[in-house]
Coordinates of C-alpha atoms in Angstrom, one line a residue:
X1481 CA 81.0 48.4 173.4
X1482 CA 83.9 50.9 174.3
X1483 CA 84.3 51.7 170.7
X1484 CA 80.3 51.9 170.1
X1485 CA 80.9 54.6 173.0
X1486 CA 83.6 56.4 171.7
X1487 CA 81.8 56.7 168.0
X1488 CA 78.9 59.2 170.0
X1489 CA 81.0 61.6 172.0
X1490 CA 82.6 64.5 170.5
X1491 CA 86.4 64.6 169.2
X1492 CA 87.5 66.9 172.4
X1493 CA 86.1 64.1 175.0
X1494 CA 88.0 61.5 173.4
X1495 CA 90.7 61.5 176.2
X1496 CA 87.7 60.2 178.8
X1497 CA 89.4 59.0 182.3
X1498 CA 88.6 55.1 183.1
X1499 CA 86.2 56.1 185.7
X1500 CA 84.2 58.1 183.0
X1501 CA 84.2 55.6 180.5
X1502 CA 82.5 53.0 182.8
X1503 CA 79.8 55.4 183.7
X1504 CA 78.6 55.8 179.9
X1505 CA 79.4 51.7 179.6
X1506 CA 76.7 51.2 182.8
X1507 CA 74.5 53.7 180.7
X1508 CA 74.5 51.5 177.5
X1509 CA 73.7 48.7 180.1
X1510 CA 71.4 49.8 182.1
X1511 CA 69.3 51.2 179.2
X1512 CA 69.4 47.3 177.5
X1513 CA 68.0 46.1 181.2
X1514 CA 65.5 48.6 181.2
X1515 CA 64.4 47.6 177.2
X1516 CA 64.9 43.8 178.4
X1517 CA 62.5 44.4 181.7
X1518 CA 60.4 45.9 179.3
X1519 CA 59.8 43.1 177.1
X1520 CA 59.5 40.5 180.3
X1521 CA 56.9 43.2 181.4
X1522 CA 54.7 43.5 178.5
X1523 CA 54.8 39.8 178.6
X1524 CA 54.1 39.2 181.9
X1525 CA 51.1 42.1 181.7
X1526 CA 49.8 39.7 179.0
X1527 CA 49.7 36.8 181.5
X1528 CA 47.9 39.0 184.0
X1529 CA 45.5 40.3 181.6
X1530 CA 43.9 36.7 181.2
X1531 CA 44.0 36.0 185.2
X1532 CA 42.1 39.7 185.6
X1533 CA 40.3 41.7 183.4
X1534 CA 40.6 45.1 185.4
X1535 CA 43.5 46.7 187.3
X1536 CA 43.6 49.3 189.3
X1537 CA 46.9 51.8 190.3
X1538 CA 48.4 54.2 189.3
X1539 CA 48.9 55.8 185.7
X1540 CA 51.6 54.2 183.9
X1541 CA 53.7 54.1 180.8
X1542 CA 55.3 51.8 179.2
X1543 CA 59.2 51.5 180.2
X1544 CA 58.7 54.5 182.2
X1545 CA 56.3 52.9 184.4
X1546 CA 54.7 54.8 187.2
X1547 CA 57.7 56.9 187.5
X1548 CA 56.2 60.3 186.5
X1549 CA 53.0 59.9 189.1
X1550 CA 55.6 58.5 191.7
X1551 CA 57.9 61.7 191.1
X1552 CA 54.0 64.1 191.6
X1553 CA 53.3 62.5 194.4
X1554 CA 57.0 62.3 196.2
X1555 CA 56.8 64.4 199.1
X1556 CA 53.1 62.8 199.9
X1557 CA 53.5 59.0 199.4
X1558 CA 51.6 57.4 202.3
X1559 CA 48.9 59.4 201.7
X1560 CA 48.9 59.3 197.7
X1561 CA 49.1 55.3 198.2
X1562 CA 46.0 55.4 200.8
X1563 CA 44.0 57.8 198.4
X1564 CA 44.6 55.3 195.3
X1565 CA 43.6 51.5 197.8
X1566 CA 40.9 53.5 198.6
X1567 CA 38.8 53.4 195.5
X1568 CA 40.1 50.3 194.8
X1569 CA 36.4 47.6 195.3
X1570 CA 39.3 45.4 196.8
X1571 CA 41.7 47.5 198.3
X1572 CA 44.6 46.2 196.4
X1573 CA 46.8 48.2 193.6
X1574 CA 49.4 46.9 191.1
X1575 CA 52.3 49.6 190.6
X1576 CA 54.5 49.1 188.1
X1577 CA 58.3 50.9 188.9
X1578 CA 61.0 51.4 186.4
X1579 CA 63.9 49.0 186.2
X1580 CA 61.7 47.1 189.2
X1581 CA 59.5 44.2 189.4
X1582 CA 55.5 44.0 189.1
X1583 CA 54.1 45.4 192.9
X1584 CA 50.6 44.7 194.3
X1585 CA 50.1 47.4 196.9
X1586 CA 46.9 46.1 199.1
X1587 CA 45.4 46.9 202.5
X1588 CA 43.0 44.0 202.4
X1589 CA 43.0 42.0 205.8
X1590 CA 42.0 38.9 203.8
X1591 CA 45.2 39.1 202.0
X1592 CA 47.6 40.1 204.7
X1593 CA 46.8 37.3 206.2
X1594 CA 47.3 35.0 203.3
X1595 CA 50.8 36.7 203.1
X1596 CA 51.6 36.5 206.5
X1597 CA 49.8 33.3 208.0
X1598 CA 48.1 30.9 204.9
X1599 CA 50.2 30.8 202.7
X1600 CA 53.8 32.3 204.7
X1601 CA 56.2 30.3 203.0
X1602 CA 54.9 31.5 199.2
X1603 CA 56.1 35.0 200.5
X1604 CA 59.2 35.6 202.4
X1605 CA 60.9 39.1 202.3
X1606 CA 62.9 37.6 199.7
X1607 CA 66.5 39.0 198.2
X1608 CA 64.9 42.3 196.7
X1609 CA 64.2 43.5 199.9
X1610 CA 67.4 41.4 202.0
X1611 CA 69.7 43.4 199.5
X1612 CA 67.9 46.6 200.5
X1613 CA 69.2 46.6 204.4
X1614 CA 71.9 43.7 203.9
X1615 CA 74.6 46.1 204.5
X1616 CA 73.0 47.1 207.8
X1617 CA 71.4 44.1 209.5
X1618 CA 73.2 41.5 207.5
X1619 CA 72.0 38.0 208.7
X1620 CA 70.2 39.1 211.5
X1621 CA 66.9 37.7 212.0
X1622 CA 64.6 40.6 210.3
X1623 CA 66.7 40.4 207.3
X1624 CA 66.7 36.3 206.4
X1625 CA 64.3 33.8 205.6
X1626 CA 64.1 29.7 205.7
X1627 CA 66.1 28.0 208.1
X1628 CA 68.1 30.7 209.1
X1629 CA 65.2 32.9 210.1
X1630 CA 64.0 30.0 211.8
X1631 CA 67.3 29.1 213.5
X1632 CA 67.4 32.3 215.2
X1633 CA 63.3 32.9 215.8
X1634 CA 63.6 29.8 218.4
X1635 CA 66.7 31.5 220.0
X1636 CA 64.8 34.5 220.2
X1637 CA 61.4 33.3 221.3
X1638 CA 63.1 31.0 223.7
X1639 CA 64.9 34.0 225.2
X1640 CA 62.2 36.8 224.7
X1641 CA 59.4 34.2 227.1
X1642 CA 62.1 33.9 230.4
X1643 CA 61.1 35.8 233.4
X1644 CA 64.4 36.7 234.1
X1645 CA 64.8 38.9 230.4
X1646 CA 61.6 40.5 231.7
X1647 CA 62.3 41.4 234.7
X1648 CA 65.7 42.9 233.5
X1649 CA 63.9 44.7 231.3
X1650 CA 62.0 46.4 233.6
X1651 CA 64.5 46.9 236.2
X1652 CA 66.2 48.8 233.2
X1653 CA 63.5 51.4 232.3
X1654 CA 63.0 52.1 235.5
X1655 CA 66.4 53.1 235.9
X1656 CA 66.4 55.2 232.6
X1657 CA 63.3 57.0 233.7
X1658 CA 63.9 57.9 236.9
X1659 CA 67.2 58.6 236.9
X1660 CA 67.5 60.3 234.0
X1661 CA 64.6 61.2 232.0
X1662 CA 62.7 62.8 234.9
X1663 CA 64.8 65.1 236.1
X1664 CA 66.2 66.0 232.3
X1665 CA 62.1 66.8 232.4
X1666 CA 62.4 68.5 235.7
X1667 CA 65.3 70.3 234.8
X1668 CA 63.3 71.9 231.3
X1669 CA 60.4 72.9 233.6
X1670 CA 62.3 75.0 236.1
X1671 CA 64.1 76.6 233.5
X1672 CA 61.3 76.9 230.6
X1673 CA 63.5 75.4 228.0
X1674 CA 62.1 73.9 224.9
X1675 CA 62.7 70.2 223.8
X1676 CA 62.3 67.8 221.0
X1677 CA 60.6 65.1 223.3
X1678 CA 60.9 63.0 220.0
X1679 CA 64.5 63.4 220.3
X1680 CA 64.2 62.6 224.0
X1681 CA 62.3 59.3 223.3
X1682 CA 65.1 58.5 220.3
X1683 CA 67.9 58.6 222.9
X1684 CA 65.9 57.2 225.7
X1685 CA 64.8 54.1 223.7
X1686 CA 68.4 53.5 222.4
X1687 CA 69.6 53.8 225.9
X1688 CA 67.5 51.2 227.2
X1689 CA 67.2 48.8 224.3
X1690 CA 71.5 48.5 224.6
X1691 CA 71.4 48.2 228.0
X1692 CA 68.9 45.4 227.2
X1693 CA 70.7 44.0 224.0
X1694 CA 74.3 44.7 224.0
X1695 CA 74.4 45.2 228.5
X1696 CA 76.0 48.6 227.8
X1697 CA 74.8 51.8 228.8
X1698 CA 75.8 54.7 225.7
X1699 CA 74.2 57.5 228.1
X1700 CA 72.3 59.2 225.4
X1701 CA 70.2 61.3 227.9
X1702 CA 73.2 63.0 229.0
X1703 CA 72.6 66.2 227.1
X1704 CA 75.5 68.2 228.0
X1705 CA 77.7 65.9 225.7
X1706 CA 76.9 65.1 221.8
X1707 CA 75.4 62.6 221.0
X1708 CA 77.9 59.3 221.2
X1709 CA 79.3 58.1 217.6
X1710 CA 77.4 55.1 217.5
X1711 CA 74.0 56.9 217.6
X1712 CA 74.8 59.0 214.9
X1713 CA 76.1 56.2 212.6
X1714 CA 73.2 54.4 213.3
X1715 CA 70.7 56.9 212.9
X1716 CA 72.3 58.0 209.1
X1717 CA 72.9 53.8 208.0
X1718 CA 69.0 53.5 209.6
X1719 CA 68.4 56.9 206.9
X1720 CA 70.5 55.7 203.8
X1721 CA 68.9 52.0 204.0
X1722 CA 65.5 53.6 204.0
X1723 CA 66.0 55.6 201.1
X1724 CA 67.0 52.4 199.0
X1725 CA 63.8 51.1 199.6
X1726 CA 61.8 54.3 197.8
X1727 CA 64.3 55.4 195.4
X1728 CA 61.6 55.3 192.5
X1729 CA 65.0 53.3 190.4
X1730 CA 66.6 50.8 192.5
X1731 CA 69.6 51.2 189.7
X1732 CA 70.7 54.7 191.1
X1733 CA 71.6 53.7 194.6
X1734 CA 72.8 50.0 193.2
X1735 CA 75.3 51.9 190.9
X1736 CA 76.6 54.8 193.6
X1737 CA 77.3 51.6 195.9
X1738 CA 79.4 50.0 193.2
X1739 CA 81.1 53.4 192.7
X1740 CA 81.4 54.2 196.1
X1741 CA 79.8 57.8 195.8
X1742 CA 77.3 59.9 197.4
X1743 CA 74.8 58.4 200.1
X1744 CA 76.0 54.9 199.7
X1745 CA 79.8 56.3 200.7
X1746 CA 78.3 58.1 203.6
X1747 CA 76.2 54.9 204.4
X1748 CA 79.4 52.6 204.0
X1749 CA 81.8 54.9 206.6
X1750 CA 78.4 55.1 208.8
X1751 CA 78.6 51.0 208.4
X1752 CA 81.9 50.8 210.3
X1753 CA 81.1 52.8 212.6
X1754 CA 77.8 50.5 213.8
X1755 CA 80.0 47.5 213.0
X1756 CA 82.4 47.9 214.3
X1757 CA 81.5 49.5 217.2
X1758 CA 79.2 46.5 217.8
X1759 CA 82.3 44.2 217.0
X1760 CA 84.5 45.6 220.0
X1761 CA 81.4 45.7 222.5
X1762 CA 81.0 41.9 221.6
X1763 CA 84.6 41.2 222.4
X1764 CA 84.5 42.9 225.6
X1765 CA 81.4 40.8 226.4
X1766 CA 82.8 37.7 225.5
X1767 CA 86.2 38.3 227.7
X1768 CA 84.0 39.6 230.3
X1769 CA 82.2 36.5 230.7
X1770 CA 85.5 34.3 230.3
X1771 CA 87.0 36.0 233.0
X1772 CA 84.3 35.2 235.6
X1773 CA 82.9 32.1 234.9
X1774 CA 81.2 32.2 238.2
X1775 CA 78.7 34.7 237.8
X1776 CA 78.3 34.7 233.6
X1777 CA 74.2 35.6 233.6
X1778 CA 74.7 38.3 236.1
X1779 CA 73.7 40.8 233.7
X1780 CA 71.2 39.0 232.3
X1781 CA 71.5 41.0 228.4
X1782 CA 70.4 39.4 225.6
X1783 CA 74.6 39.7 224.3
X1784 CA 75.7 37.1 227.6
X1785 CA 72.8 35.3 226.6
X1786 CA 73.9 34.6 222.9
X1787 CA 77.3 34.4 223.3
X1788 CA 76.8 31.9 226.5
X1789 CA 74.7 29.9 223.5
X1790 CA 78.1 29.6 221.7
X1791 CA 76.9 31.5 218.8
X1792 CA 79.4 32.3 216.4
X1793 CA 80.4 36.7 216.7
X1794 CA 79.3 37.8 213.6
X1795 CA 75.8 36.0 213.7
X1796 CA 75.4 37.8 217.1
X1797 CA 76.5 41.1 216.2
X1798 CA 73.8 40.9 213.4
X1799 CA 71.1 39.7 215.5
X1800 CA 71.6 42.5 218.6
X1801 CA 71.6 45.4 215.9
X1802 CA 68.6 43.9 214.8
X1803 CA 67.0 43.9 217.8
X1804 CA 68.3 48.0 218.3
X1805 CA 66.9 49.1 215.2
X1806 CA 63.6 47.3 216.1
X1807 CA 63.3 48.2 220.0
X1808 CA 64.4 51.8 219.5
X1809 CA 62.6 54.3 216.9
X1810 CA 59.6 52.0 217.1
X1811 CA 58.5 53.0 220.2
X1812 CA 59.8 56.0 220.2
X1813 CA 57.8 56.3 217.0
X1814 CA 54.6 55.1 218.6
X1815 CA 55.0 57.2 222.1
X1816 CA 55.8 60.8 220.3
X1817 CA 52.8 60.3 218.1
X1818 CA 50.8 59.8 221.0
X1819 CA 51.6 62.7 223.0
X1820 CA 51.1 65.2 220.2
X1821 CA 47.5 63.2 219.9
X1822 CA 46.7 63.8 223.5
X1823 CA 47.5 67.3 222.9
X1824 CA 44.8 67.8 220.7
X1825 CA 42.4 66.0 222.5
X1826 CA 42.7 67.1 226.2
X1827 CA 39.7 64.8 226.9
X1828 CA 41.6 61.3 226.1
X1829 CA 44.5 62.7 228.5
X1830 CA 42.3 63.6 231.3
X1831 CA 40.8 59.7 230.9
X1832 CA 44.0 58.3 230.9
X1833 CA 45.2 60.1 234.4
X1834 CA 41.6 59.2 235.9
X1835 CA 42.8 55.4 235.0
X1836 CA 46.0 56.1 236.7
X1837 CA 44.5 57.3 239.8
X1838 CA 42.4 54.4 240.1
X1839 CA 44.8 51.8 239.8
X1840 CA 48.0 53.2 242.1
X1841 CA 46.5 55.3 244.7
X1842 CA 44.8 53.0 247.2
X1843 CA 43.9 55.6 249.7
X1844 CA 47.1 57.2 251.6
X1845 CA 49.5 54.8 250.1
X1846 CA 50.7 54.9 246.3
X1847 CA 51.0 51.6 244.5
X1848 CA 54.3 50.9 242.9
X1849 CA 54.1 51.2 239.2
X1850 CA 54.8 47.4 238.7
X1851 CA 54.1 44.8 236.1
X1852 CA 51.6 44.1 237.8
X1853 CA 49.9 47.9 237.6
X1854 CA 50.7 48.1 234.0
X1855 CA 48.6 45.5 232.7
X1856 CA 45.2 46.5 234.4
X1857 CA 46.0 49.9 232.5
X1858 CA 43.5 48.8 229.8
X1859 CA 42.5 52.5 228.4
X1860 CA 46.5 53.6 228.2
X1861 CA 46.8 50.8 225.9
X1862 CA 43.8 51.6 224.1
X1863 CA 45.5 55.0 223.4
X1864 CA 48.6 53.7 222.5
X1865 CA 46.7 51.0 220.1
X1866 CA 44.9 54.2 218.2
X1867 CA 47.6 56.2 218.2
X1868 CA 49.7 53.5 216.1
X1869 CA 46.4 52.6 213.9
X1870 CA 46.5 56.4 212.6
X1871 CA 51.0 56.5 212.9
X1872 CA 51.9 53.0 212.7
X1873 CA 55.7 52.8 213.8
X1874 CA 56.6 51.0 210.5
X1875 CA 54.4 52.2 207.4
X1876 CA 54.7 49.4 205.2
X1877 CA 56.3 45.9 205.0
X1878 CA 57.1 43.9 201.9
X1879 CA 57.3 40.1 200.6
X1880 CA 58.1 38.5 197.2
X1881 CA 56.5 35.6 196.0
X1882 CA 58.4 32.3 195.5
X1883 CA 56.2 30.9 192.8
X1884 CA 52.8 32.6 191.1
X1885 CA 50.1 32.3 193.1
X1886 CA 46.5 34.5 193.7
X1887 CA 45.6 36.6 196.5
X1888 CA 42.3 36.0 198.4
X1889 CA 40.3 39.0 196.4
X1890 CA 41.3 37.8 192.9
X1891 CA 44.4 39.8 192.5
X1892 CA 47.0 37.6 190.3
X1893 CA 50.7 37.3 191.7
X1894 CA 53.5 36.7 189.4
X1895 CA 56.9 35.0 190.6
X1896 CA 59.1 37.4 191.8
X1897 CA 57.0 40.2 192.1
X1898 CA 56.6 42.5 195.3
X1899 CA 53.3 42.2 197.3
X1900 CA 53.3 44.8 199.7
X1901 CA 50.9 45.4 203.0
X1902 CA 50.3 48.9 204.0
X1903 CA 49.8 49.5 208.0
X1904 CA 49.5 53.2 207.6
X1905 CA 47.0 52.8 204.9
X1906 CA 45.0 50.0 206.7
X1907 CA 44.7 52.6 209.3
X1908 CA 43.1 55.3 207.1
X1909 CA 39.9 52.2 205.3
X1910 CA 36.8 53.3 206.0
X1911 CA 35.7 49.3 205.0
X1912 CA 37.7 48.9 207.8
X1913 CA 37.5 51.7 211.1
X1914 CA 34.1 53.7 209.6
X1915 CA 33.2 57.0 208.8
X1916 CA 35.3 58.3 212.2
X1917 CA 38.4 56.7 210.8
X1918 CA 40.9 59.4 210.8
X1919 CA 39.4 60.6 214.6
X1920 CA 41.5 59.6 217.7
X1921 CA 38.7 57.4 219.2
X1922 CA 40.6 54.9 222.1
X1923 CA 37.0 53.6 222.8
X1924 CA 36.4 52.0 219.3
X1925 CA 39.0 49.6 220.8
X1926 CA 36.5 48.0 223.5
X1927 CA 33.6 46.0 223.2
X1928 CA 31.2 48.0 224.9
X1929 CA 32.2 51.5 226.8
X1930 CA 33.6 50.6 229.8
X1931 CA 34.3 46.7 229.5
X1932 CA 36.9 44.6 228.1
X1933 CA 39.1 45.5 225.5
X1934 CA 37.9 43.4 222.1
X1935 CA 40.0 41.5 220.2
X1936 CA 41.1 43.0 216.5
X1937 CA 42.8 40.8 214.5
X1938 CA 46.2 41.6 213.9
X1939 CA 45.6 41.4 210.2
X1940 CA 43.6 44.3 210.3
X1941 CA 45.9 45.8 212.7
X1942 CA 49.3 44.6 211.4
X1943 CA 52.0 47.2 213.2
X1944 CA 53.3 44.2 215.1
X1945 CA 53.5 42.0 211.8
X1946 CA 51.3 38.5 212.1
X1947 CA 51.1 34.9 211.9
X1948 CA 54.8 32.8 212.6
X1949 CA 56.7 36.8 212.1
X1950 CA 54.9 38.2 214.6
X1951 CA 56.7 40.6 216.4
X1952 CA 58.4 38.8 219.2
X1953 CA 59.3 42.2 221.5
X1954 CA 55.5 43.0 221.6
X1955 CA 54.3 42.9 225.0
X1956 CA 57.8 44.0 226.2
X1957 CA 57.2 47.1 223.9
X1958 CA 53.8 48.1 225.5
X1959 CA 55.0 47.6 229.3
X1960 CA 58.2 50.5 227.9
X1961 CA 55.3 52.7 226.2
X1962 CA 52.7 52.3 228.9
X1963 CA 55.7 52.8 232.0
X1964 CA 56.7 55.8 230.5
X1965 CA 53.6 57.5 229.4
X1966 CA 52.1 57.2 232.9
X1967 CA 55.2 58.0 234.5
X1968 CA 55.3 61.5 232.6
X1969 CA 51.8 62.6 232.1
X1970 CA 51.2 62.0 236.0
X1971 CA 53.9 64.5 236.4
X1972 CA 54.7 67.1 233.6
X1973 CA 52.3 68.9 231.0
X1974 CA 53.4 69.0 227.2
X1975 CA 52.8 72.2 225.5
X1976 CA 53.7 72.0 221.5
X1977 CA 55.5 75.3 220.6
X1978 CA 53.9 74.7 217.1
X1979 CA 50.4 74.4 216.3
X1980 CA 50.6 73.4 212.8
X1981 CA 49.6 69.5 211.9
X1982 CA 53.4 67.4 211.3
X1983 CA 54.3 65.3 208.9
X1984 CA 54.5 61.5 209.3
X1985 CA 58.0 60.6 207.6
X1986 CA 58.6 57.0 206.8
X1987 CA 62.0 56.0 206.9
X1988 CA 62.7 52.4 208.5
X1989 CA 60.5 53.9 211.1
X1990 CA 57.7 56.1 210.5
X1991 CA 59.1 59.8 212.5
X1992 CA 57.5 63.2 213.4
X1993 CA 59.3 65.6 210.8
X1994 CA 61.3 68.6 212.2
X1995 CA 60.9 66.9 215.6
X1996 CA 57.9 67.3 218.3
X1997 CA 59.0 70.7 220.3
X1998 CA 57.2 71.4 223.8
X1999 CA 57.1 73.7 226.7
X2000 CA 57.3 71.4 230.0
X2001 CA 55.2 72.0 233.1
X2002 CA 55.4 70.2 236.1
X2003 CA 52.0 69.4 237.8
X2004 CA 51.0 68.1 241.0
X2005 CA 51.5 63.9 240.8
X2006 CA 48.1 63.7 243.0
X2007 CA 45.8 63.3 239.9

């Protein structure tokens, strides 16, 4: 091979460095992988052919896949997806990806829940996607499957369902809000500044979920410092990991990790950072609790917790930055959204503060916003249900099939290959939400205007994942969302400074491009 090399480059690059020469040997490679996946593809599209005589996708080539649509169509994916599963009969694609596997694309609530209930074990996240964020979350529990996952989902759910996590939970946000995200609030209003309140979300939501995780308080929210090391680390490995997974040829970032270039250098240095910043907090924990042996659940944080379980250090660190990257840009994700929504529809926001009214003033004497208050607030969490149908926190999740199998509308599955269900698209079916579908319209989520709120199923609504993965932090994330949101809009108004419709970027997390800037005014809290 290095003399086959040699023979095709001119006399003057003879002298070629080592590094140089094993960038043209990894071409000659990769191009027999691509001509080898090439092969395996037209005869795997021969075994499709006789399960199902029609299907539908994108345009695509041979070798070359859909790569030339995918590059079109790269700065408007989601919707580009939804545009294509919509005049599918069945709501299912197959794109076919260069140097990538065979991926069925579907927004079918039949077959989401065959993925993620009937038949879950035929489809875990398998080591395509694993290798994806295995640098980030490494054995955590959103990034393993079989008895591992399973190890650490009855460790989870067992701690998740105690009174005393929830109540520490709330004892934390309510410390976070009114202490500090108030009167940063307050402070804007007086002085008409202008703020990201996306931004403000970000850093309140990482401030609480490590207060809650790792029983550390990084004081994000404190705005006359920058923002502390950690955040930024894990906000560019969060970035880098997300890019892996739409890189339209997983051999590009595969190759600049083995050379240690570009993103995956920057994603690498941001890895140490999160590591090992984890690493030292763990250590302190775990001499913390050593040291006073009499009062070891005092803090009652999910790190005591696991490391009072004996858990080995490393599996802990994974599972606690698992638990950040999932407790903070979700619903900061979800709560941004729905303030720019209620900006454009003042009517929804003026419903939401009558609710309010109802439930905490009883006559001279306000109620305390409690656990108790938050769950009668039935049409807040309408709102906050809608807002995530049309900007679902997390835009699209993926599992690969163990063995071949069928999905419930016909569509044929080979081993290995990527089946992929699409929350953002789901969102956007008019088989599924009608005519009205991209309208913010809280009341299609009751049974009748005014009574209970109805029961969707959560495989046509899948932002919190389904069947034995479904998300565990739920109702812990929708007493955060609805404590803050009535907290704020009983107190301040949110002006955008821009008019113009943002973008929906989804990274790990789907995020308001170029932030969500506003004007704050502070209003009478006697709604």
């Amino acid at each position: 091979m290095f003399i086959l090399v040699h023979s095709f480059l001119p006399k003057k690059s003879i002298t070629l460095t080592h590094s140089t020469m094993f960038i043209f040997l990894l071409a000659f490679i990769s191009l027999g992988l691509f001509l080898l996946s090439f092969i395996l593809q037209i005869h795997q599209d021969r075994w499709m052919i006789k399960s199902s005589t029609t299907h539908h996708g994108p345009t695509s080539y041979p070798i070359l896949g859909c790569l030339i649509s995918f590059y079109k169509n790269r700065q408007r994916l989601l919707d580009w997806y939804t545009d294509i599963l919509s005049k599918s009969p069945t709501q299912t694609i197959v794109v076919r990806r260069l140097g990538a596997r065979r991926t069925v694309v579907t927004a079918n609530p039949a077959n989401v829940e065959y993925l993620l209930k009937t038949n879950f074990k035929n489809f875990p996240k398998g080591k395509p996607f694993t290798e994806i964020l295995g640098d980030l979350l490494g054995f955590g529990i959103f990034n393993v499957d079989g008895e591992l996952w399973s190890t650490q989902r009855k460790l989870a759910s067992h701690e998740f369902s105690t009174k005393s996590l929830r109540e520490f939970v709330v004892k934390a946000l309510e410390d976070e809000v009114n202490q500090r995200l108030v009167p940063l609030l307050e402070e804007a209003a007086e002085n008409g500044k202008m703020l990201d309140l996306q931004e403000m979300f970000r850093r309140f939501a990482f401030d609480t979920i490590c207060k809650v995780s790792l029983g550390t308080d990084p004081c994000c929210l404190d705005l006359s410092r920058p923002a502390p090391t950690l955040v930024k680390a894990f906000d560019r490995a969060s970035e880098i990991s997300a890019m892996r997974s739409m890189a339209p040829v997983f051999l590009v970032w595969k190759t600049k990790r083995l050379l240690n270039i570009g993103s995956e250098k920057k994603l690498k240095e941001a890895l140490n950072v999160v590591h090992g910043s984890v690493a030292d907090i763990i250590r302190d924990k775990k001499r913390m609790l050593e040291e006073d042996q009499e009062n070891k659940c005092a803090d009652g944080d999910l790190l005591s917790r696991l490391l009072l379980a004996g858990h080995d250090e490393e599996v802990v660190r994974d599972m606690v930055i698992s638990f950040i990257m999932a407790g903070r840009d979700t619903t900061s994700s979800a709560m941004t959204w729905l303030f720019w929504l209620l900006s454009k529809y003042p009517t929804q926001k003026e419903l939401i503060l009558n609710e309010l009214s109802s439930i905490l003033n009883d006559g001279e004497k306000e109620k305390p916003l409690d656990f108790e208050a938050l769950k009668e607030m039935k049409f807040l969490k309408a709102c906050l249900c809608e807002s995530m149908r049309l900007y679902p926190p997390v835009a699209w999740d993926s599992k690969h099939a163990l063995v071949a199998d069928t999905l419930p509308d016909g569509t044929p599955v080979g081993k290995g290959d990527r089946v992929t269900y699409f929350p953002y698209g789901m969102g956007r079916m008019e088989e599924l939400w009608g005519t009205d579908r991209f309208e913010f319209k809280p009341d299609r989520w009751y049974d009748q205007p005014g009574g209970e709120l109805k029961h969707v199923s959560p495989y046509k609504f899948p932002v919190f994942q389904a069947g034995p993965r479904v998300c565990l932090g739920k109702e812990m994330a929708f007493i955060q969302m609805k404590y803050v949101v009535a907290t704020l809009l009983r107190r301040f108004e949110f002006r955008p400074v821009c008019e113009k419709r943002p973008a929906f970027v989804p990274l790990l997390t789907g995020h308001m491009a170029g932030g969500f800037n506003v004007r704050v005014r502070k209003i009478s809290s006697g709604h």
